[in-house]
XYZ file of C-alpha atoms in Angstrom:
106
model
C 26.309 -19.798 10.463
C 23.549 -20.458 12.993
C 22.771 -16.747 13.405
C 22.357 -16.113 9.672
C 20.171 -19.209 9.344
C 17.971 -18.004 12.226
C 17.641 -14.573 10.605
C 16.625 -16.171 7.292
C 14.001 -18.328 9.008
C 12.546 -15.327 10.868
C 12.527 -13.294 7.662
C 10.769 -16.103 5.761
C 8.116 -16.411 8.494
C 7.522 -12.651 8.425
C 7.193 -12.606 4.638
C 4.777 -15.552 4.638
C 2.772 -13.984 7.469
C 2.565 -10.680 5.578
C 1.457 -12.442 2.410
C -1.225 -14.358 4.298
C -2.417 -11.159 5.986
C -2.681 -9.449 2.606
C -4.426 -12.367 0.899
C -7.001 -13.169 3.554
C -7.710 -9.793 5.159
C -6.322 -6.608 3.630
C -7.060 -7.367 -0.028
C -10.756 -7.842 0.686
C -10.908 -4.774 2.897
C -9.380 -2.575 0.183
C -11.864 -3.930 -2.374
C -14.730 -3.196 0.021
C -13.395 0.327 0.635
C -13.129 0.934 -3.117
C -16.740 -0.084 -3.719
C -18.054 1.730 -0.644
C -16.317 5.013 -1.483
C -17.672 4.958 -5.062
C -21.199 4.173 -3.859
C -21.156 6.888 -1.205
C -19.728 9.495 -3.604
C -22.368 8.799 -6.274
C -25.344 8.604 -3.912
C -24.272 11.702 -1.977
C -23.688 13.654 -5.186
C -27.189 12.844 -6.413
C -28.717 13.689 -3.055
C -26.759 16.918 -2.635
C -26.953 18.436 -6.110
C -30.039 16.891 -7.718
C -32.300 16.731 -4.648
C -30.617 19.922 -3.323
C -30.353 18.659 0.255
C -27.653 19.477 2.807
C -24.567 17.236 2.966
C -25.227 16.111 6.570
C -28.794 15.176 5.655
C -27.578 13.114 2.706
C -25.038 11.223 4.820
C -27.807 10.298 7.245
C -29.597 8.312 4.521
C -27.124 5.400 4.530
C -28.238 2.300 6.427
C -24.630 1.170 6.957
C -22.150 3.177 9.013
C -20.106 5.301 6.596
C -18.298 7.290 9.280
C -14.943 5.810 8.248
C -15.288 7.595 4.901
C -14.246 11.219 4.635
C -16.841 12.913 2.397
C -16.085 16.359 1.011
C -17.783 18.745 -1.365
C -15.976 20.820 -3.960
C -16.091 22.282 -7.422
C -14.025 21.708 -10.518
C -14.211 23.474 -13.897
C -17.755 24.739 -13.449
C -19.164 21.522 -11.980
C -19.777 20.416 -8.410
C -18.022 17.354 -7.001
C -18.351 14.992 -4.062
C -15.293 13.000 -3.009
C -15.390 10.067 -0.592
C -12.119 8.606 0.654
C -11.317 5.770 3.016
C -8.301 6.372 5.247
C -6.695 8.446 2.496
C -5.875 5.269 0.573
C -8.921 4.729 -1.618
C -11.072 7.543 -2.968
C -13.828 8.124 -5.500
C -15.191 11.354 -6.958
C -18.625 11.945 -8.420
C -19.155 14.988 -10.646
C -22.452 16.797 -11.182
C -22.952 18.683 -14.414
C -26.179 20.385 -15.388
C -28.216 18.214 -17.727
C -26.227 15.008 -17.180
C -26.609 14.382 -13.442
C -23.940 12.776 -11.276
C -21.355 10.406 -12.701
C -18.297 8.795 -11.179
C -15.041 10.211 -12.421
C -12.678 7.544 -13.765
């Protein structure tokens, strides 16, 4: 009886600790990563395909450190794309099409 009660107490503490960690730290970090990846994808797409600069030059324009984001260039159905992802969890893709500029893909 005492052992099962101890296991339940430890399990409850772990669950509450995980919920607190999510609420006060991880949830905000994921929201920040979502916004940052979308911003970097859009700005880099405009710099790369509208201003026709090199990808490394475009990444040097950011005043904040964006080294945690993996930025890649590609093409899809006749249009160029820039994808920025944070730790493989959150990603955003901006698409450049002639005449419309760069837009974030939903």
